[in-house]
XYZ file of C-alpha atoms in Angstrom:
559
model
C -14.479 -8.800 21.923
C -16.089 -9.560 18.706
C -18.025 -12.555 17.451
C -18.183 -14.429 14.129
C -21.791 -14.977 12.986
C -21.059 -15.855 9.088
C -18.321 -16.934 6.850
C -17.256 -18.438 3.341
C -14.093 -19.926 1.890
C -14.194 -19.874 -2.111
C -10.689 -21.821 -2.974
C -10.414 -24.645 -5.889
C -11.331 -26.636 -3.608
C -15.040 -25.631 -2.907
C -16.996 -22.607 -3.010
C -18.191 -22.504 0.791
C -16.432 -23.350 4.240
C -18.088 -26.857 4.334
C -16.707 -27.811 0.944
C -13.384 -26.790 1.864
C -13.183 -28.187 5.119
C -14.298 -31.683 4.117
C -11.460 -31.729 0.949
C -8.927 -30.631 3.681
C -9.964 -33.446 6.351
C -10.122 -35.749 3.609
C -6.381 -35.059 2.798
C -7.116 -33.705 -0.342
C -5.143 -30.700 -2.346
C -5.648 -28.762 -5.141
C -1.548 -28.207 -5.373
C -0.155 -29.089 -8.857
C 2.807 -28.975 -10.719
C 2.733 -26.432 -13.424
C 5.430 -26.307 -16.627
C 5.571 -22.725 -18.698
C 2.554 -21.765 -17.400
C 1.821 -18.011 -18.389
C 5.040 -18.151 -20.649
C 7.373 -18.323 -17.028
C 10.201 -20.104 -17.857
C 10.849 -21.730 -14.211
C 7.983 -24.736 -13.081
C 6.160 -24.138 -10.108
C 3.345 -25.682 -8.034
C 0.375 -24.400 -6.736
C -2.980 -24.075 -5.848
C -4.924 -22.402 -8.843
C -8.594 -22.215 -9.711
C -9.418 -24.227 -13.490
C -10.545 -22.680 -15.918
C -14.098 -23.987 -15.753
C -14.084 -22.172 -12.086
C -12.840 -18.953 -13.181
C -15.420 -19.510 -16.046
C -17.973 -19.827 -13.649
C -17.172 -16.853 -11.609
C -17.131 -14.850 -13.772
C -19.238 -12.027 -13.407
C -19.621 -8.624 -16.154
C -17.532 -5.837 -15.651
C -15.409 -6.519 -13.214
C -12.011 -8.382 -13.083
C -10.857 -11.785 -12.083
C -9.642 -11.005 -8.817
C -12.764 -8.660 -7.872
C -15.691 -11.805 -9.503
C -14.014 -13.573 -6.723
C -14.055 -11.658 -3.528
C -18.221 -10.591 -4.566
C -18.484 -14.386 -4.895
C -17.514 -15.190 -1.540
C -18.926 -12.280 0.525
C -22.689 -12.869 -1.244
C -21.986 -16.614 0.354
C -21.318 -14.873 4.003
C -24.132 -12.480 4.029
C -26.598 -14.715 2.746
C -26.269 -16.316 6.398
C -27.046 -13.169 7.989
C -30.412 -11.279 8.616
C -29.257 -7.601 8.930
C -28.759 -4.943 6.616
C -25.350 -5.014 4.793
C -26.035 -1.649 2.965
C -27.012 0.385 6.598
C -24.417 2.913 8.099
C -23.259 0.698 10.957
C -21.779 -1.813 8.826
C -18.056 -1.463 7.388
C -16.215 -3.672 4.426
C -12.624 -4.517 5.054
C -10.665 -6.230 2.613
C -7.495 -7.799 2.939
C -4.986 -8.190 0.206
C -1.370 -7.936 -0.952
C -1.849 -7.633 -4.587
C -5.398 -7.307 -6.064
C -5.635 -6.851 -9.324
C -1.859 -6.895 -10.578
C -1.815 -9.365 -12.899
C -3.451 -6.625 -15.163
C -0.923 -3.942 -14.441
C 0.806 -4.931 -18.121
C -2.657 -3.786 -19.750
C -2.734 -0.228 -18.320
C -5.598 -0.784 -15.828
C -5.565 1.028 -12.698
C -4.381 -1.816 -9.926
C -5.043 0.192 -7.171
C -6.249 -2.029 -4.425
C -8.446 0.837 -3.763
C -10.174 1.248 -6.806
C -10.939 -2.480 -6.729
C -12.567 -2.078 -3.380
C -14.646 0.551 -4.692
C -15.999 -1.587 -7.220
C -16.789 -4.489 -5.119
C -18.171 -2.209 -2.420
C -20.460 -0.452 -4.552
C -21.575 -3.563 -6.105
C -22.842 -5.145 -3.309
C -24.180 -2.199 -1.743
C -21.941 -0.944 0.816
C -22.549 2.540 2.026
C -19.238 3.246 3.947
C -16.178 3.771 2.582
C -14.446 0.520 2.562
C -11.029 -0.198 4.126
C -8.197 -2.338 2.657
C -5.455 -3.705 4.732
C -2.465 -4.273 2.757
C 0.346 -5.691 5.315
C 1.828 -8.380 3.522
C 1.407 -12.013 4.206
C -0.624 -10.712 7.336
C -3.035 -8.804 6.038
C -5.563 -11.477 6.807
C -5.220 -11.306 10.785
C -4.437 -7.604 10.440
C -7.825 -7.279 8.906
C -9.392 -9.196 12.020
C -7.506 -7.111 14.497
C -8.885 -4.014 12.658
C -12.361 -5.019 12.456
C -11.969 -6.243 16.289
C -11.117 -2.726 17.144
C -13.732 -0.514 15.292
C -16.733 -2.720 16.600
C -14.921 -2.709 19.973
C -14.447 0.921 19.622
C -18.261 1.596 18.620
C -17.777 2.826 15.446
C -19.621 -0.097 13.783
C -21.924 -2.953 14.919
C -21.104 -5.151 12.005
C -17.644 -5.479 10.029
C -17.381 -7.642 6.684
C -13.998 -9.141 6.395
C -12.820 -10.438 3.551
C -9.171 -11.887 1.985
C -8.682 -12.658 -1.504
C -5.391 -12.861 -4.060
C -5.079 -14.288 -7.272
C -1.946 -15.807 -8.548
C -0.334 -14.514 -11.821
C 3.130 -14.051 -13.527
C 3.712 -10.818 -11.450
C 3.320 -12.725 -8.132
C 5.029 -16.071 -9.044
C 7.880 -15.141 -10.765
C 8.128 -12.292 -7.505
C 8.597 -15.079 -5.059
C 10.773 -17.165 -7.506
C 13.224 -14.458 -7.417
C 13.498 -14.768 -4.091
C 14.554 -18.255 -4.041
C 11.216 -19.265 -2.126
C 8.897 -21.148 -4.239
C 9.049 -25.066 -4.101
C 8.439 -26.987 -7.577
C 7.576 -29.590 -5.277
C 4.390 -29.635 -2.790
C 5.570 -27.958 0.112
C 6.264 -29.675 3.348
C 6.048 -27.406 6.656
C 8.465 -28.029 9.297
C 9.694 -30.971 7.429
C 13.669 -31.745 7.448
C 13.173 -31.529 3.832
C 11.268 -28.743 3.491
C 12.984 -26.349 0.175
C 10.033 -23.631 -0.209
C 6.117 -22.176 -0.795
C 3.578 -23.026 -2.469
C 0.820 -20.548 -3.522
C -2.327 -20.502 -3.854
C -5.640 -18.719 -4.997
C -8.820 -18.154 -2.538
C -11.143 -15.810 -1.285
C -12.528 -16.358 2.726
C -15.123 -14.139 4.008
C -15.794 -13.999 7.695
C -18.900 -11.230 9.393
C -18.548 -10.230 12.754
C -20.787 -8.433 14.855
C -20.094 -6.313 18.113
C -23.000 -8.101 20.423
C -22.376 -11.379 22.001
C -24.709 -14.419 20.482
C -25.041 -17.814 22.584
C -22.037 -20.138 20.924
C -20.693 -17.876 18.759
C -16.921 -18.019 18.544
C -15.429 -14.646 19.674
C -12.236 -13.141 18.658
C -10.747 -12.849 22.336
C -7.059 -11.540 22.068
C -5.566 -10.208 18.539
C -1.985 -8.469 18.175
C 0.061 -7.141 15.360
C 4.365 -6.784 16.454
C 7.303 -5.748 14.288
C 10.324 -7.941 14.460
C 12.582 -4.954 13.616
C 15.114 -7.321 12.255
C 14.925 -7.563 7.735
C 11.687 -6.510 5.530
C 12.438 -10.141 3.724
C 13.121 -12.621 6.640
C 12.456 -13.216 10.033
C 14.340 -12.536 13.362
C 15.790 -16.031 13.972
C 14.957 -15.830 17.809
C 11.479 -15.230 16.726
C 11.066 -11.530 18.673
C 8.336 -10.353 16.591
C 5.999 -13.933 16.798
C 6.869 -14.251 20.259
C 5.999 -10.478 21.135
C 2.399 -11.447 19.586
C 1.542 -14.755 21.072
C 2.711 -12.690 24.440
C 0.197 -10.104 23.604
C -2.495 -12.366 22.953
C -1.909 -14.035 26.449
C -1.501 -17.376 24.887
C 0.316 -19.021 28.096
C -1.866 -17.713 30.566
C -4.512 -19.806 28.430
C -2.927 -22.697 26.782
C -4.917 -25.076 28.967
C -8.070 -23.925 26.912
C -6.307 -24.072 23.814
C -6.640 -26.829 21.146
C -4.100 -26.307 18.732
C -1.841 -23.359 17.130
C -2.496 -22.862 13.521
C 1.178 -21.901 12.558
C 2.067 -19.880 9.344
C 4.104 -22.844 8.186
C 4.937 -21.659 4.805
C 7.785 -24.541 4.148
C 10.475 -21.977 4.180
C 13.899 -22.486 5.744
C 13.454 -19.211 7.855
C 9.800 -19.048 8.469
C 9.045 -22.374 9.747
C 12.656 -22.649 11.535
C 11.227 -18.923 13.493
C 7.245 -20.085 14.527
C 9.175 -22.691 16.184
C 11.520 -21.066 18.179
C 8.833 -18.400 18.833
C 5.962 -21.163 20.529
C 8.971 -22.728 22.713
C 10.040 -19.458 23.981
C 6.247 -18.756 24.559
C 5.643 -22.130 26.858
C 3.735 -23.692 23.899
C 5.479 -26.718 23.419
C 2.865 -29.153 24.700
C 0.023 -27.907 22.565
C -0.466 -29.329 18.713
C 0.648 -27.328 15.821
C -0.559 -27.609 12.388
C 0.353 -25.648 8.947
C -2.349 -25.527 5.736
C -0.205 -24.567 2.984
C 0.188 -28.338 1.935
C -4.209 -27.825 1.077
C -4.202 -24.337 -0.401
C -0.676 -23.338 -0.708
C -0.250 -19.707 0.539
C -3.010 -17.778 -0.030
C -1.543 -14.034 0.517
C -3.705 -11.241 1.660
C -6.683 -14.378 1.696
C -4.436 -16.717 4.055
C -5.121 -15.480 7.448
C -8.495 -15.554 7.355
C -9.218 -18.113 5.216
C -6.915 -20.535 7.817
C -8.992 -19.253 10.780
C -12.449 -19.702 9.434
C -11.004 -23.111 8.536
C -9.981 -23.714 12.195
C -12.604 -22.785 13.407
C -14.810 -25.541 11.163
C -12.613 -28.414 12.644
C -12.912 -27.050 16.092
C -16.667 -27.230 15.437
C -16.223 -30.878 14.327
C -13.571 -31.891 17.370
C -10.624 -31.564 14.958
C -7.489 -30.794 14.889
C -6.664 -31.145 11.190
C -3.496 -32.737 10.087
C 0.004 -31.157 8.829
C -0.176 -31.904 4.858
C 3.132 -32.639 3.798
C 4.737 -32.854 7.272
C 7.109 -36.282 8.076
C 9.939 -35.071 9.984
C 10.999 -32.883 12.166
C 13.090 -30.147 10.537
C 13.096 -27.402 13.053
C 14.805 -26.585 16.155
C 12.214 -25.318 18.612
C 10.165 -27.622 20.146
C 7.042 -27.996 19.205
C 4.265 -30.695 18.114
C 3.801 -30.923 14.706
C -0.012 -33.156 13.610
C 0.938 -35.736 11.359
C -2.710 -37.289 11.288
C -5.926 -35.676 12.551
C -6.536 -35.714 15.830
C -9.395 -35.265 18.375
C -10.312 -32.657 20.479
C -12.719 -31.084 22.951
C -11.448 -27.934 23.598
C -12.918 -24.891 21.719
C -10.014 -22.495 21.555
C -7.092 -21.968 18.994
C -4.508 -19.988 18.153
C -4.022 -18.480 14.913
C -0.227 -17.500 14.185
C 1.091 -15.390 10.943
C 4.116 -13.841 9.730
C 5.084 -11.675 6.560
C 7.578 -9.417 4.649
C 7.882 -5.645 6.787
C 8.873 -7.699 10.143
C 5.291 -8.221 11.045
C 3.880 -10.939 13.137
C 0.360 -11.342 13.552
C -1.499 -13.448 16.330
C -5.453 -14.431 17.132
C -6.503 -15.954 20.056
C -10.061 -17.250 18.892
C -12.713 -18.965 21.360
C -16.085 -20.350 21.763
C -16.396 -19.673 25.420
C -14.802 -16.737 26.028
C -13.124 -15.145 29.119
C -15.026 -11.629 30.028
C -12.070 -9.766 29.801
C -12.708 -5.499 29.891
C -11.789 -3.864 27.059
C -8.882 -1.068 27.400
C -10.055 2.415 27.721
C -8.707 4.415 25.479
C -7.191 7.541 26.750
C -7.415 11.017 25.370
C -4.560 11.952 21.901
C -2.505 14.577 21.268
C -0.549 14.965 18.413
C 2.656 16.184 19.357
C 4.235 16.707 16.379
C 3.257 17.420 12.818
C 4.956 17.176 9.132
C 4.518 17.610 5.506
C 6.276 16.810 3.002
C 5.726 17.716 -0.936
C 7.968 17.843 -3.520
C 7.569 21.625 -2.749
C 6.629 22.124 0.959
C 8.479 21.264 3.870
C 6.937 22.090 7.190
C 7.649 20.729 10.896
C 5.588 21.773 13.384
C 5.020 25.208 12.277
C 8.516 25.538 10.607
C 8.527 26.273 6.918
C 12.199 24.528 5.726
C 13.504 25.600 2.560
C 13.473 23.158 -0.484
C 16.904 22.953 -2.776
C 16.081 21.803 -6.108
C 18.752 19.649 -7.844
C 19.385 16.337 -10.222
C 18.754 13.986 -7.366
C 16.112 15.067 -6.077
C 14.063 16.369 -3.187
C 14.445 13.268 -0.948
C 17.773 12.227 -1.563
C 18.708 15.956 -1.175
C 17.397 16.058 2.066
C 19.037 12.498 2.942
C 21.774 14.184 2.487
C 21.540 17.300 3.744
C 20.058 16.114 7.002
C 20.682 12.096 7.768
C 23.087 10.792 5.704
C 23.917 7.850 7.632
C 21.855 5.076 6.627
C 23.503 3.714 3.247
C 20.284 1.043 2.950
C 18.771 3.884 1.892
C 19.451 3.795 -1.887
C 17.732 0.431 -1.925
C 14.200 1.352 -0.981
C 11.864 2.323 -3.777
C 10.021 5.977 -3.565
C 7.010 4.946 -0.951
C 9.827 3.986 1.489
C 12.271 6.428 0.451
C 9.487 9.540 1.616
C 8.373 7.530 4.805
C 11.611 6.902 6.204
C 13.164 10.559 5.370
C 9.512 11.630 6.797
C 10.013 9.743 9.642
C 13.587 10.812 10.114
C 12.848 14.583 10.179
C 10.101 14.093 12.368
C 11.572 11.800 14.864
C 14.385 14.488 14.722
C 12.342 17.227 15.597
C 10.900 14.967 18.824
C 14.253 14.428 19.749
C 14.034 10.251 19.641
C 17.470 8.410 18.929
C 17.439 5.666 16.518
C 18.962 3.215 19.195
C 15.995 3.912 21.428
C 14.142 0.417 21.019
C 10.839 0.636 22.193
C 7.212 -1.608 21.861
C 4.573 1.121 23.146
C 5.336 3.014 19.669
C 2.931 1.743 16.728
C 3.868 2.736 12.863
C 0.490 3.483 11.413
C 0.261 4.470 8.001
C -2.318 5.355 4.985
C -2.298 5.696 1.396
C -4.571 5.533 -1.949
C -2.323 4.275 -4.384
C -0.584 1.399 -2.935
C 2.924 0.850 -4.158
C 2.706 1.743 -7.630
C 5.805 3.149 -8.616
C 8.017 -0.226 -7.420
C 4.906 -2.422 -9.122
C 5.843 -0.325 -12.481
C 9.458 -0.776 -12.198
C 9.155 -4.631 -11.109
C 6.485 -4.816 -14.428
C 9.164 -3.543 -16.590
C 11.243 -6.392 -15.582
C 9.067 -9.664 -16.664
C 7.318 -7.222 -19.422
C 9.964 -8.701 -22.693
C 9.941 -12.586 -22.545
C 12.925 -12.684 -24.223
C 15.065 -10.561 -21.638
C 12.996 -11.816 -18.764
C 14.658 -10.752 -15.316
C 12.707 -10.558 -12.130
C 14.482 -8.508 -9.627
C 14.363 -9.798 -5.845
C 15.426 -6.291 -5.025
C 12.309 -4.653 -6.783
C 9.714 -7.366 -5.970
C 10.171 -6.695 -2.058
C 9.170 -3.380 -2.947
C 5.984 -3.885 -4.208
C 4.184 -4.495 -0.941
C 3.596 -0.729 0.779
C 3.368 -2.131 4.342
C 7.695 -2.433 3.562
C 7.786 1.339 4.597
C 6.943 0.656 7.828
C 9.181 -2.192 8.592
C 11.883 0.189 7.346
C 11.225 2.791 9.888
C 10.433 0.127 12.804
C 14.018 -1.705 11.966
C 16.225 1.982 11.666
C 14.215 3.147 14.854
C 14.267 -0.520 16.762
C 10.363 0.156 16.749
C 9.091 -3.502 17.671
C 5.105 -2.860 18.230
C 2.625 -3.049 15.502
C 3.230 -2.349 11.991
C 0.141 -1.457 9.904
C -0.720 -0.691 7.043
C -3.948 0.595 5.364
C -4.839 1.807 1.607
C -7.856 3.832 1.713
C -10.052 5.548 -1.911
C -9.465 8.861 -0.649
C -7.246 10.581 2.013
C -10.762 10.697 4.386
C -9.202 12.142 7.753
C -12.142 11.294 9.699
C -11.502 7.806 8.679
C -8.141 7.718 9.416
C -9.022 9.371 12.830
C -11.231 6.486 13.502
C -8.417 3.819 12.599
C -5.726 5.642 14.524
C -8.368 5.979 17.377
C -9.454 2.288 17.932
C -5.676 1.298 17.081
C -4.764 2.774 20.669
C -6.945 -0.393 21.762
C -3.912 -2.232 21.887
C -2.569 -2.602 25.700
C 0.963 -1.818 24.985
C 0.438 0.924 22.445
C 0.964 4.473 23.735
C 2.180 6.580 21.173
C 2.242 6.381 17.747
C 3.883 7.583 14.461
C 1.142 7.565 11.969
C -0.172 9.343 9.001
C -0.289 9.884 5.059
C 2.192 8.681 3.139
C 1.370 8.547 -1.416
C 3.997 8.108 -3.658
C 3.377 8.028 -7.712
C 6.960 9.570 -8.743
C 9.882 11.656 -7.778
C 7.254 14.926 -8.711
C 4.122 13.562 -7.337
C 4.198 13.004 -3.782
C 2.889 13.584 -0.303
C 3.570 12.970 3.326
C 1.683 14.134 6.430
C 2.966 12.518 9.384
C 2.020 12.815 13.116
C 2.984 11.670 16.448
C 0.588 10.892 18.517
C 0.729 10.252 22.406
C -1.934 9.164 25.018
C-alpha cells in the first residue's frame, strides 16, 4: 500500500488541484468549439490551453509538452520536505504521445528523450520510467509506482501524466470516427464521441503510512483480448479489474466510481455492463471528460487526484454533459453533485491494446498483507535481429529475401494469422517473437489464460508507424489520415496483439525506458509479480526503427 502526500493538476482550467477542482464543482469547462484550427480541415472541440497560458509556461529550451509536465511536478514537490534528487526517489511519467506534434520538424519524439530532459532538469538522479499504455497510462503509472515502493525499491515515486493536443493527435482520433464537434456527453442517449483535452497532474507517493493520508489500496491492469481499437462488449477486461481490485467485497466503503466515460458508443456502452456484472449498480458513477475532455497519458491521474479533492470536500462531483440514460448496464449516473461521507472511490479506465485499468483509492485503509513474491526463473529465452535468431540456446538460420526477415519467418514458421499484414514493424517483431517463443514452450494459441502478464520495454517508442502516420497529414492539399496507421502509433498495441492471438487476458504493460538498463527492467518485471493472479510472464525487449534496425529479447518467466 502506498500513500499520496502531494499533488498538482495544471489544465486550462487552473494551474494547481484547488483551481481545478473549484472550476469543475462550479460546472465550469474549458471545452470549445474549434474551426480550421492548425490548418485541419474537420471542426473539433476541446479542451486546449490559450495562448497566454502556453505563453506563460513557457520555459527555455525545452518544448511545449516538456514546460508543462516541469510546471506541474515543481507544484507537487514544493508540498513535500524530502529530497527529490536522493537515490530512493524514482520519476514516472505517463504519456501516450509526448512531444509529437514536433515529429514534422525532425526532432527526436522519443518519449524517452523527453523524460530525460525533464528528469535532469529538475534534478532526478534515477533513471526515469515512462509508461506508455494508451489511454491507461495514467493508472498504469500508479500501479507501477504502487509496486516498486511496495517492493522496496524506492521510498518515494513522482508520478506524473501529461499530453498535449496537436494535428497529429486530433486528426488520429478523427479518423477513427471518435471525436465529437459537439461537447461530449457520457452515457448520454445522445452521446456521438470524445472530446480532448490538454493537462498535466502530478501526484507523490511515499511507501510509509502518514495519519489521513489517502492510500492506494487495490490497483490492477487486465487485457480484454478482444480488438486493439474497441472494447469487449461484455466488458471482460473492466470487469476482470474491478474483480481484482476487490471492489464488491468493499462497495459499502465506497463513494462513487469515477468511470472512463469518454462519450463513445463502445466505451461508455462497456463500463456499464462491466460495474453491473461487478455488483456495482447501487453505487454513483461519474465521467470528467465533459471538464477536461480526455486528457490521454494525463487522464488517469489527473481524474484521481481530482477525486480525491471532492472526496476531501464530501463530493461526489457531477456528470458534465450527462441527461439520459444511453447505456444498457445498470448503473447510476450523477446528474448534480451530491454529498457524501464515505472516503473511498473507485477509479475505472480503459484504452486502445484491450487494457483496462482499475484503482481502488482510500483514506482509511484496510491492512491488507502484501503478496510475497516468489522466486523467477526464466524458462525460456529469444533474440531476434535482423541477423540473429536464437531460442534457448538454438542458433536458427536467417534466409534473406525481398520481404524480409519477419515476414519470412511468418511464413516459414506461422503462417496462419492473416491480421498479420496489418500491424506496423513494433508489432510485427513482438508477435512473430512471441510466436516462436511460445512455440518453443509448447503453449497453444487457444489456451486462454489470466495468470500470464505481457510485459514489455523499449527506447524508441513507436516510431516507425508515427513516421508513416506523419507522412499522411504532412501535404495539406492531399491530406489523408489513416485509421489503420494511427492505431499503430501507440507501442502498448503490441501487446494487445499477442494477448488477443494467445487469449492472454491479465495485464498488458507497457514501458519505454532511455536505455535498455536490465537491472531496471529486472526491477519492473520483479515488483510486477506483485499482482495476485500473475504467475508467469512473457516479457522483455522489444525496439523497432525499420525493417534493418531491430531487436527483440524475449523471456518467459515463471514463479
Amino acid at each position: 500500500m502506498v500513500y499520496r502526500i502531494a499533488d498538482n493538476i495544471v489544465s486550462p482550467l487552473g494551474m494547481t488541484t484547488a483551481e481545478n477542482y473549484r472550476a469543475l464543482k462550479a460546472g465550469h469547462t474549458t471545452l470549445r468549439h474549434y474551426s480550421h484550427q492548425w490548418g485541419l480541415p474537420e471542426p473539433f472541440t476541446a479542451a486546449l490551453f490559450s495562448q497566454e497560458q502556453t505563453e506563460a509556461m513557457a520555459i527555455p529550451d525545452f518544448t511545449r509538452f516538456e514546460s508543462l509536465v516541469i510546471h506541474s511536478i515543481q507544484d507537487a514537490i514544493q508540498q513535500v520536505d524530502f529530497d527529490v534528487t536522493a537515490s530512493n526517489v524514482i520519476f514516472i511519467l505517463s504519456t501516450t504521445k509526448a512531444n509529437i506534434e514536433l515529429l514534422s520538424q525532425g526532432y527526436d519524439v522519443s518519449p524517452a528523450t523527453a523524460v530525460q530532459h525533464i528528469a535532469q532538469h529538475i534534478g532526478f538522479t534515477n533513471k526515469p520510467i515512462v509508461v506508455c499504455n494508451a489511454c491507461i497510462s495514467g493508472v498504469s503509472a500508479i500501479m507501477l509506482a504502487q509496486r516498486l515502493l511496495e517492493a522496496g525499491t524506492y521510498d518515494y515515486a513522482i508520478v506524473c501524466g501529461a499530453d498535449v493536443q496537436n494535428v497529429f493527435t486530433i486528426s488520429g482520433f478523427q479518423s477513427l470516427k471518435a471525436v465529437s464537434e459537439q461537447e461530449c456527453r457520457p452515457f448520454d442517449i445522445e452521446r456521438i464521441g470524445l472530446n480532448l483535452g490538454e493537462a498535466a497532474s502530478t501526484i507523490i507517493f511515499q511507501r510509509d503510512s502518514q495519519k489521513d493520508a489517502w492510500a492506494i489500496e487495490c490497483s490492477a491492469v487486465r487485457n480484454d483480448c478482444f480488438h486493439i481499437s474497441s472494447p469487449s462488449k461484455d466488458g471482460n477486461g473492466a470487469f476482470s479489474a474491478l474483480k481484482a481490485i476487490h471492489a464488491t467485497e468493499n462497495k459499502e466503503q465506497i463513494a462513487f466510481i469515477n468511470a472512463h466515460g469518454t462519450a463513445t458508443m463502445f466505451n461508455d456502452q462497456m463500463e456499464s455492463v462491466a460495474i453491473e456484472r461487478a455488483g456495482l449498480s447501487d453505487i454513483s458513477v461519474n465521467a470528467l471528460k465533459g471538464y477536461l475532455g480526455h486528457t490521454l497519458g494525463a487522464a488517469g491521474i489527473l481524474e484521481t487526484v481530482i477525486s480525491i479533492a471532492a472526496i476531501e470536500d464530501h463530493t461526489v462531483l457531477c456528470t458534465r454533459g450527462f441527461e439520459e440514460y444511453g447505456v444498457s448496464g445498470k448503473m447510476k449516473v450523477t446528474t448534480a453533485n451530491e454529498a457524501t461521507e464515505k472516503q473511498a472511490f473507485i477509479k475505472m479506465i480503459s484504452g486502445f491494446g484491450g487494457g483496462n485499468g482499475a484503482l481502488l483509492v482510500t483514506k482509511h485503509p484496510s491492512p491488507t498483507p502484501s503478496k510475497q513474491v516468489c522466486s523467477q526463473k526464466v524458462t525460456h529465452r529469444l533474440t531476434l535481429t535482423p541477423k540473429c535468431l536464437r531460442i534457448d540456446n538454438n542458433e536458427i538460420a536467417l534466409s534473406a529475401t525481398s520481404t524480409g526477415v519477419l515476414t519470412d519467418l511468418y511464413k516459414q514458421y506461422i503462417n496462419d494469422y492473416p491480421k498479420y499484414y496489418k500491424m506496423d514493424g513494433l508489432s510485427r517483431l513482438g508477435f512473430i517473437a512471441a510466436e516462436l517463443l511460445l512455440k518453443a514452450e509448447g503453449a497453444a494459441s487457444s489456451d486462454r489464460r489470466s495468470d500470464r502478464a505481457i510485459i514489455l520495454f523499449n527506447h524508441s517508442s513507436s516510431i516507425a508507424a508515427d513516421l508513416k502516420y506523419q507522412e499522411s497529414i504532412n501535404d495539406t492539399d492531399n491530406f489523408f489520415p489513416s485509421p489503420s496507421v494511427f492505431v499503430y502509433t501507440l507501442p502498448n498495441i503490441v501487446t494487445g496483439e499477442i494477448a488477443i492471438r494467445h487469449q492472454y487476458c491479465g495485464e498488458t504493460s507497457f514501458y519505454i525506458l532511455p536505455d535498455k538498463d536490465e537491472e531496471q527492467m529486472k526491477a519492473i518485471i520483479h515488483a510486477s509479480f506483485g499482482d495476485i493472479e500473475t504467475k508467469s510472464m512473457l516479457t522483455g525487449w522489444v525496439n523497432y526503427d525499420d525493417k534493418t534496425h531491430f531487436e527483440a529479447e524475449l523471456n518467459i518467466i515463471e514463479i
